[in-house]
Tab-separated table of C-alpha atoms in Angstrom:
chain	number	residue	atom	x	y	z
A	17	MET	CA	-7.413	58.303	11.746
A	18	LYS	CA	-8.622	61.524	13.300
A	19	PHE	CA	-5.097	62.349	14.378
A	20	TRP	CA	-3.518	61.801	10.885
A	21	LYS	CA	-6.193	63.852	9.265
A	22	TYR	CA	-5.549	66.552	11.759
A	23	PHE	CA	-1.655	66.157	11.227
A	24	GLY	CA	-2.125	66.635	7.474
A	25	LEU	CA	-4.118	69.756	7.940
A	26	ARG	CA	-1.555	71.161	10.408
A	27	LEU	CA	1.282	70.243	8.105
A	28	LEU	CA	-0.355	72.139	5.251
A	29	THR	CA	-0.899	75.082	7.573
A	30	TRP	CA	2.667	75.081	8.615
A	31	ALA	CA	3.859	75.020	5.084
A	32	LEU	CA	1.507	77.897	4.050
A	33	THR	CA	2.693	79.896	7.101
A	34	ILE	CA	6.290	79.620	6.087
A	35	MET	CA	5.527	80.280	2.310
A	36	ILE	CA	3.522	83.427	3.218
A	37	GLY	CA	6.204	84.676	5.607
A	38	VAL	CA	9.148	84.106	3.396
A	39	THR	CA	7.258	85.617	0.350
A	40	PHE	CA	6.664	88.825	2.208
A	41	ILE	CA	10.315	88.996	3.446
A	42	PHE	CA	11.440	88.367	-0.224
A	43	PHE	CA	9.478	91.201	-1.763
A	44	ILE	CA	9.803	93.901	1.039
A	45	PRO	CA	13.544	94.448	0.814
A	46	ARG	CA	13.287	94.823	-2.963
A	47	MET	CA	11.054	97.842	-2.395
A	48	PHE	CA	13.987	99.601	-0.655
A	49	PRO	CA	15.312	102.565	-2.595
A	50	SER	CA	18.937	101.421	-2.467
A	51	ASP	CA	20.493	98.627	-4.567
A	52	PRO	CA	22.938	96.359	-2.802
A	53	VAL	CA	24.929	95.845	-6.077
A	54	GLU	CA	25.332	99.504	-6.549
A	55	THR	CA	26.284	100.014	-2.976
A	56	MET	CA	28.981	97.262	-3.366
A	57	MET	CA	30.226	98.784	-6.673
A	58	GLY	CA	30.462	102.191	-4.950
A	59	GLN	CA	32.582	100.728	-2.125
A	60	ILE	CA	34.853	98.921	-4.568
A	61	GLU	CA	35.360	102.179	-6.717
A	62	ALA	CA	36.016	104.189	-3.448
A	63	ARG	CA	38.838	101.820	-2.506
A	64	SER	CA	40.358	101.076	-5.930
A	65	GLY	CA	39.548	104.230	-8.057
A	66	SER	CA	38.216	104.252	-11.477
A	67	MET	CA	37.630	100.953	-13.354
A	68	ASP	CA	37.444	99.777	-16.916
A	69	PRO	CA	33.904	100.116	-18.071
A	70	VAL	CA	33.879	96.544	-19.536
A	71	ALA	CA	35.287	95.089	-16.278
A	72	LYS	CA	32.955	97.208	-14.255
A	73	GLU	CA	29.852	95.878	-16.145
A	74	ALA	CA	31.137	92.247	-15.797
A	75	MET	CA	31.541	92.666	-12.105
A	76	ARG	CA	28.110	94.284	-11.698
A	77	LYS	CA	26.533	91.331	-13.625
A	78	GLN	CA	28.541	88.838	-11.447
A	79	LEU	CA	27.488	90.520	-8.325
A	80	ARG	CA	23.801	90.505	-9.278
A	81	VAL	CA	24.064	86.735	-9.824
A	82	GLN	CA	25.729	86.281	-6.358
A	83	PHE	CA	23.047	88.431	-4.689
A	84	GLY	CA	20.198	86.719	-6.366
A	85	LEU	CA	19.121	89.756	-8.338
A	86	GLU	CA	19.594	88.380	-11.948
A	87	GLY	CA	16.490	87.860	-13.925
A	88	SER	CA	12.878	88.715	-13.416
A	89	LEU	CA	11.312	88.907	-9.921
A	90	TRP	CA	9.690	85.495	-10.527
A	91	ASP	CA	13.061	83.904	-11.367
A	92	GLN	CA	14.594	85.549	-8.340
A	93	TYR	CA	11.699	84.224	-6.062
A	94	VAL	CA	11.990	80.618	-7.452
A	95	SER	CA	15.760	80.721	-6.957
A	96	PHE	CA	15.344	82.012	-3.404
A	97	LEU	CA	12.870	79.203	-2.563
A	98	TRP	CA	15.157	76.582	-3.906
A	99	ASN	CA	18.483	77.816	-2.548
A	100	GLY	CA	17.455	79.793	0.519
A	101	LEU	CA	14.351	78.039	2.005
A	102	LEU	CA	15.225	74.496	1.084
A	103	HIS	CA	19.010	74.607	1.326
A	104	PHE	CA	19.569	77.593	3.600
A	105	ASP	CA	21.981	79.024	1.092
A	106	PHE	CA	21.369	82.784	0.935
A	107	GLY	CA	24.505	83.824	-1.075
A	108	PRO	CA	27.303	86.187	0.053
A	109	SER	CA	26.785	88.912	2.611
A	110	LEU	CA	27.133	92.478	1.347
A	111	MET	CA	28.513	93.640	4.719
A	112	SER	CA	31.268	90.970	4.845
A	113	PHE	CA	31.666	90.153	1.219
A	114	PRO	CA	32.402	87.395	0.042
A	115	THR	CA	31.634	85.591	3.285
A	116	PRO	CA	28.376	83.531	2.905
A	117	ALA	CA	25.424	85.040	4.818
A	118	LYS	CA	24.713	81.693	6.313
A	119	ASP	CA	28.034	81.475	8.004
A	120	ILE	CA	27.633	84.783	9.666
A	121	ILE	CA	24.086	83.937	10.797
A	122	LEU	CA	25.393	80.616	12.253
A	123	ARG	CA	28.117	82.471	14.074
A	124	ASN	CA	25.709	84.988	15.643
A	125	LEU	CA	22.704	82.681	16.193
A	126	PRO	CA	23.988	80.980	19.315
A	127	TYR	CA	24.194	84.321	21.192
A	128	THR	CA	20.513	85.029	20.380
A	129	VAL	CA	19.314	81.479	21.106
A	130	GLY	CA	21.387	81.184	24.357
A	131	LEU	CA	20.243	84.540	25.691
A	132	SER	CA	16.621	84.000	24.820
A	133	LEU	CA	16.318	80.408	25.938
A	134	PHE	CA	18.047	81.200	29.281
A	135	THR	CA	15.829	84.216	30.049
A	136	THR	CA	12.670	82.327	29.011
A	137	VAL	CA	13.365	79.201	31.080
A	138	VAL	CA	14.408	81.208	34.197
A	139	ALA	CA	11.444	83.660	33.859
A	140	TRP	CA	9.213	80.638	33.441
A	141	CYS	CA	10.563	79.039	36.786
A	142	ILE	CA	10.485	82.225	38.710
A	143	GLY	CA	7.085	83.457	37.330
A	144	ASN	CA	5.391	80.114	38.012
A	145	LEU	CA	6.718	79.877	41.511
A	146	ILE	CA	5.481	83.464	42.380
A	147	GLY	CA	2.285	82.976	40.546
A	148	LEU	CA	1.545	79.690	42.293
A	149	LEU	CA	2.025	81.401	45.736
A	150	ALA	CA	0.032	84.361	44.645
A	151	GLY	CA	-2.870	82.277	43.228
A	152	PHE	CA	-2.922	79.697	45.947
A	153	ARG	CA	-2.945	82.345	48.694
A	154	LYS	CA	-4.849	84.963	46.816
A	155	ASN	CA	-6.323	86.706	49.799
A	156	LYS	CA	-2.850	87.427	51.319
A	157	ARG	CA	-1.693	90.911	51.038
A	158	SER	CA	1.727	89.784	49.742
A	159	SER	CA	-0.036	87.893	46.871
A	160	LYS	CA	-1.937	91.083	45.846
A	161	ILE	CA	1.177	93.063	45.918
A	162	LEU	CA	3.146	90.531	43.670
A	163	GLU	CA	0.124	90.535	41.262
A	164	GLY	CA	0.085	94.213	41.071
A	165	ILE	CA	3.734	94.473	40.375
A	166	ALA	CA	3.525	91.820	37.616
A	167	ILE	CA	0.567	93.665	35.978
A	168	CYS	CA	2.593	96.975	35.961
A	169	ILE	CA	5.692	95.353	34.527
A	170	TYR	CA	4.315	93.127	31.863
A	171	PRO	CA	2.872	95.813	29.456
A	172	ILE	CA	6.234	97.714	29.333
A	173	PRO	CA	7.934	97.323	25.897
A	174	TYR	CA	11.293	95.517	25.977
A	175	PHE	CA	13.234	98.551	24.606
A	176	ILE	CA	11.889	100.752	27.402
A	177	VAL	CA	13.215	98.521	30.039
A	178	ALA	CA	16.435	98.053	28.197
A	179	LEU	CA	17.030	101.762	27.760
A	180	VAL	CA	16.285	102.443	31.460
A	181	LEU	CA	18.792	99.692	32.483
A	182	GLN	CA	21.420	101.035	30.155
A	183	ILE	CA	21.058	104.635	31.412
A	184	VAL	CA	21.070	103.627	35.050
A	185	PHE	CA	23.726	100.943	35.121
A	186	SER	CA	25.937	101.924	32.242
A	187	PHE	CA	25.816	105.682	31.910
A	188	VAL	CA	24.989	106.744	35.506
A	189	LEU	CA	26.640	104.036	37.661
A	190	GLY	CA	29.215	102.914	35.076
A	191	TRP	CA	28.932	99.166	36.153
A	192	PHE	CA	28.614	97.872	32.588
A	193	PRO	CA	29.943	99.207	29.251
A	194	LEU	CA	27.536	101.267	27.004
A	195	THR	CA	28.308	98.888	24.151
A	196	THR	CA	28.962	95.250	24.242
A	197	THR	CA	32.628	94.234	24.208
A	198	ILE	CA	33.345	90.538	24.020
A	199	MET	CA	37.060	89.349	24.143
A	200	TYR	CA	37.525	86.729	21.634
A	201	SER	CA	41.337	86.621	22.205
A	202	GLY	CA	43.020	86.027	25.571
A	203	GLY	CA	41.793	82.570	26.386
A	204	LEU	CA	38.543	80.838	27.128
A	205	TRP	CA	37.982	82.190	30.623
A	206	LYS	CA	38.525	85.704	29.428
A	207	PHE	CA	35.953	85.197	26.646
A	208	ILE	CA	33.338	83.674	29.075
A	209	ALA	CA	33.838	86.490	31.558
A	210	SER	CA	33.328	89.205	28.913
A	211	LEU	CA	30.348	87.295	27.480
A	212	LEU	CA	28.652	87.059	30.961
A	213	LYS	CA	29.246	90.751	31.739
A	214	ALA	CA	27.930	91.743	28.288
A	215	SER	CA	24.760	89.509	28.813
A	216	VAL	CA	23.724	90.725	32.273
A	217	LEU	CA	21.735	93.777	31.209
A	218	PRO	CA	20.103	92.225	28.153
A	219	ALA	CA	19.103	89.173	30.164
A	220	VAL	CA	17.722	91.285	32.993
A	221	SER	CA	15.563	93.357	30.612
A	222	MET	CA	14.138	90.297	29.032
A	223	LEU	CA	13.726	88.450	32.318
A	224	LEU	CA	11.809	91.210	34.079
A	225	LEU	CA	9.046	91.293	31.328
A	226	GLY	CA	8.967	87.522	30.909
A	227	THR	CA	8.541	86.938	34.586
A	228	GLY	CA	5.546	89.401	34.760
A	229	TRP	CA	3.559	87.364	32.138
A	230	TRP	CA	4.211	84.007	33.819
A	231	ILE	CA	3.167	85.395	37.148
A	232	ILE	CA	-0.274	86.726	35.897
A	233	SER	CA	-0.939	83.521	33.916
A	234	MET	CA	0.035	81.088	36.720
A	235	LYS	CA	-1.797	83.190	39.393
A	236	SER	CA	-4.981	82.858	37.363
A	237	LEU	CA	-4.542	79.134	36.876
A	238	ALA	CA	-3.687	78.405	40.405
A	239	ALA	CA	-6.566	80.576	41.766
A	240	THR	CA	-9.027	78.668	39.580
A	241	THR	CA	-7.637	75.291	40.513
A	242	ALA	CA	-7.668	76.150	44.196
A	243	GLU	CA	-11.449	76.483	43.943
A	244	GLU	CA	-12.039	73.001	42.510
A	245	ASP	CA	-13.881	70.322	44.535
A	246	PHE	CA	-10.925	67.960	44.660
A	247	VAL	CA	-8.841	70.696	46.420
A	248	LEU	CA	-11.679	71.161	48.959
A	249	TYR	CA	-11.899	67.460	49.461
A	250	ALA	CA	-8.064	67.309	50.098
A	251	ARG	CA	-8.618	69.957	52.918
A	252	TYR	CA	-11.374	67.919	54.446
A	253	ARG	CA	-8.861	64.970	54.512
A	254	GLY	CA	-6.715	67.140	56.684
A	255	LEU	CA	-3.780	67.523	54.289
A	256	SER	CA	-1.404	70.393	54.927
A	257	GLU	CA	-1.537	73.439	52.865
A	258	GLY	CA	1.896	72.774	51.488
A	259	LYS	CA	0.885	69.302	50.360
A	260	ILE	CA	-2.200	70.645	48.701
A	261	GLY	CA	-0.346	73.387	46.890
A	262	SER	CA	2.405	71.167	45.591
A	263	SER	CA	0.521	67.956	44.860
A	264	TYR	CA	-2.839	69.268	43.771
A	265	VAL	CA	-2.825	72.893	42.631
A	266	PHE	CA	0.667	73.054	41.218
A	267	ARG	CA	0.566	69.714	39.420
A	268	ASN	CA	-2.882	70.606	37.705
A	269	SER	CA	-1.956	74.170	36.934
A	270	ILE	CA	1.481	73.584	35.500
A	271	LEU	CA	0.322	71.424	32.554
A	272	THR	CA	-0.987	74.484	30.728
A	273	GLN	CA	2.204	76.375	31.581
A	274	ILE	CA	4.384	73.751	30.117
A	275	THR	CA	2.612	73.926	26.720
A	276	ALA	CA	2.947	77.609	26.849
A	277	LEU	CA	6.605	77.381	27.630
A	278	ALA	CA	7.121	75.166	24.510
A	279	MET	CA	5.300	77.561	22.381
A	280	SER	CA	7.194	80.666	23.768
A	281	LEU	CA	10.506	78.874	22.841
A	282	GLY	CA	9.650	79.064	19.235
A	283	GLY	CA	9.588	82.846	19.512
A	284	VAL	CA	13.189	83.273	20.778
A	285	PHE	CA	13.697	86.201	18.463
A	286	ASN	CA	10.612	88.265	19.760
A	287	GLY	CA	12.097	90.394	22.482
A	288	SER	CA	15.820	89.755	21.751
A	289	ILE	CA	15.878	91.710	18.540
A	290	MET	CA	15.222	95.216	20.003
A	291	THR	CA	17.304	94.325	23.132
A	292	GLU	CA	20.281	93.271	21.118
A	293	ILE	CA	20.126	96.356	18.996
A	294	ILE	CA	20.001	98.762	22.099
A	295	PHE	CA	22.970	96.869	23.757
A	296	THR	CA	24.760	96.131	20.370
A	297	TYR	CA	24.761	92.451	21.458
A	298	PRO	CA	26.295	90.170	18.874
A	299	GLY	CA	23.082	88.360	17.935
A	300	VAL	CA	20.640	88.004	15.126
A	301	GLY	CA	18.925	91.309	16.128
A	302	THR	CA	22.064	93.335	15.507
A	303	LEU	CA	22.675	91.440	12.183
A	304	ILE	CA	19.110	92.442	11.003
A	305	GLN	CA	19.618	96.165	11.982
A	306	ASP	CA	22.931	96.279	10.038
A	307	ALA	CA	21.563	94.444	7.088
A	308	ILE	CA	18.582	96.822	6.784
A	309	VAL	CA	20.952	99.875	7.015
A	310	GLN	CA	23.295	98.512	4.346
A	311	SER	CA	20.556	96.981	2.097
A	312	ASP	CA	22.057	93.467	2.562
A	313	TYR	CA	19.232	91.474	1.006
A	314	ASN	CA	20.816	88.178	1.619
A	315	MET	CA	21.420	88.676	5.257
A	316	ILE	CA	17.838	89.980	5.770
A	317	LEU	CA	16.451	86.975	3.895
A	318	GLY	CA	18.651	84.548	5.927
A	319	CYS	CA	17.811	86.001	9.351
A	320	ILE	CA	14.081	86.392	8.910
A	321	THR	CA	13.832	82.970	7.011
A	322	ILE	CA	15.402	81.086	9.956
A	323	SER	CA	13.092	82.985	12.421
A	324	ILE	CA	9.972	82.178	10.501
A	325	VAL	CA	10.846	78.509	10.168
A	326	ALA	CA	11.743	78.145	13.843
A	327	ILE	CA	8.699	79.873	15.111
A	328	ALA	CA	6.160	78.129	12.877
A	329	THR	CA	7.737	74.648	13.489
A	330	CYS	CA	7.565	75.061	17.251
A	331	MET	CA	4.102	76.334	17.205
A	332	ARG	CA	2.738	73.512	15.117
A	333	THR	CA	4.627	70.952	17.133
A	334	CYS	CA	2.964	72.121	20.298
A	335	PHE	CA	-0.437	72.034	18.700
A	336	LEU	CA	0.062	68.565	17.373
A	337	GLN	CA	1.264	67.155	20.747
A	338	ASN	CA	-1.851	68.705	22.453
A	339	LYS	CA	-4.299	67.433	19.847
A	340	ARG	CA	-2.692	63.892	20.013
A	341	LYS	CA	-3.052	63.892	23.812
A	342	TRP	CA	-6.714	64.965	23.458
A	343	LEU	CA	-7.481	62.426	20.774
A	344	VAL	CA	-5.755	59.421	22.516
A	345	GLY	CA	-6.910	60.451	26.056
């Protein structure tokens, strides 16, 4: 009974989080000085020349309907909740009119998710391994050096690391292109090779900072666990340090890190947005930047809405799992 009461409260909190998030993202783009419909009309007139006033007004009205700008703000908001939030139908994209914004997001989303998931999982594995060694053998000089490096790396913003990597390896050394180039033609292997080459620097920039955090957190957990009575008892039994570290310290410290990993997976867009913009990586971050520049309301709403739902869902799922374990256990 306690769990279901807790579940209902968390479900309500999850719904309110999404509603507040999408409400903000709905109204903020409408404060922009530019109008996507007028921008689209200007592009059409620039290509086709002067238009008949009646046809021009009919086209303007049709575009306002397609972009969800017809009616009062309340009507637009209700329409967005029904079509966008519940059905993920955000209308056509201004940048690639008349292609639906949903189709473009789904085409670019795998790049962001793949890059973020890969770097998060690899950083988690490397960081926990180094953190375990640093915490279990905290009096060693190597452990203190590793912790110091992690503390120095972790506070650095993503975009600073990305810029440094781009300047050194793309501009100075010339090992990688300054802008991302993915070969969609020429066969599967050519596409994979170009994708891997384009993903190296963005992945390294996210991997460095992610690893720093996991080293710090795991080192603190391992050092605390290593001082527990059951670890001291294991040493009195004559168990080897390797056995104690793997079977006692690691197994008891990793539980918290697994929960933290699940929570961090919900924020796959956190560091990838700025990284993708710097490297012009074809992910959601680049889409958001282009949509803001061109006042593409539908694209902005689509990208941010998917991000809000993913993060809120993952966070609440982790909290529910932890609470159920606590209540049942």
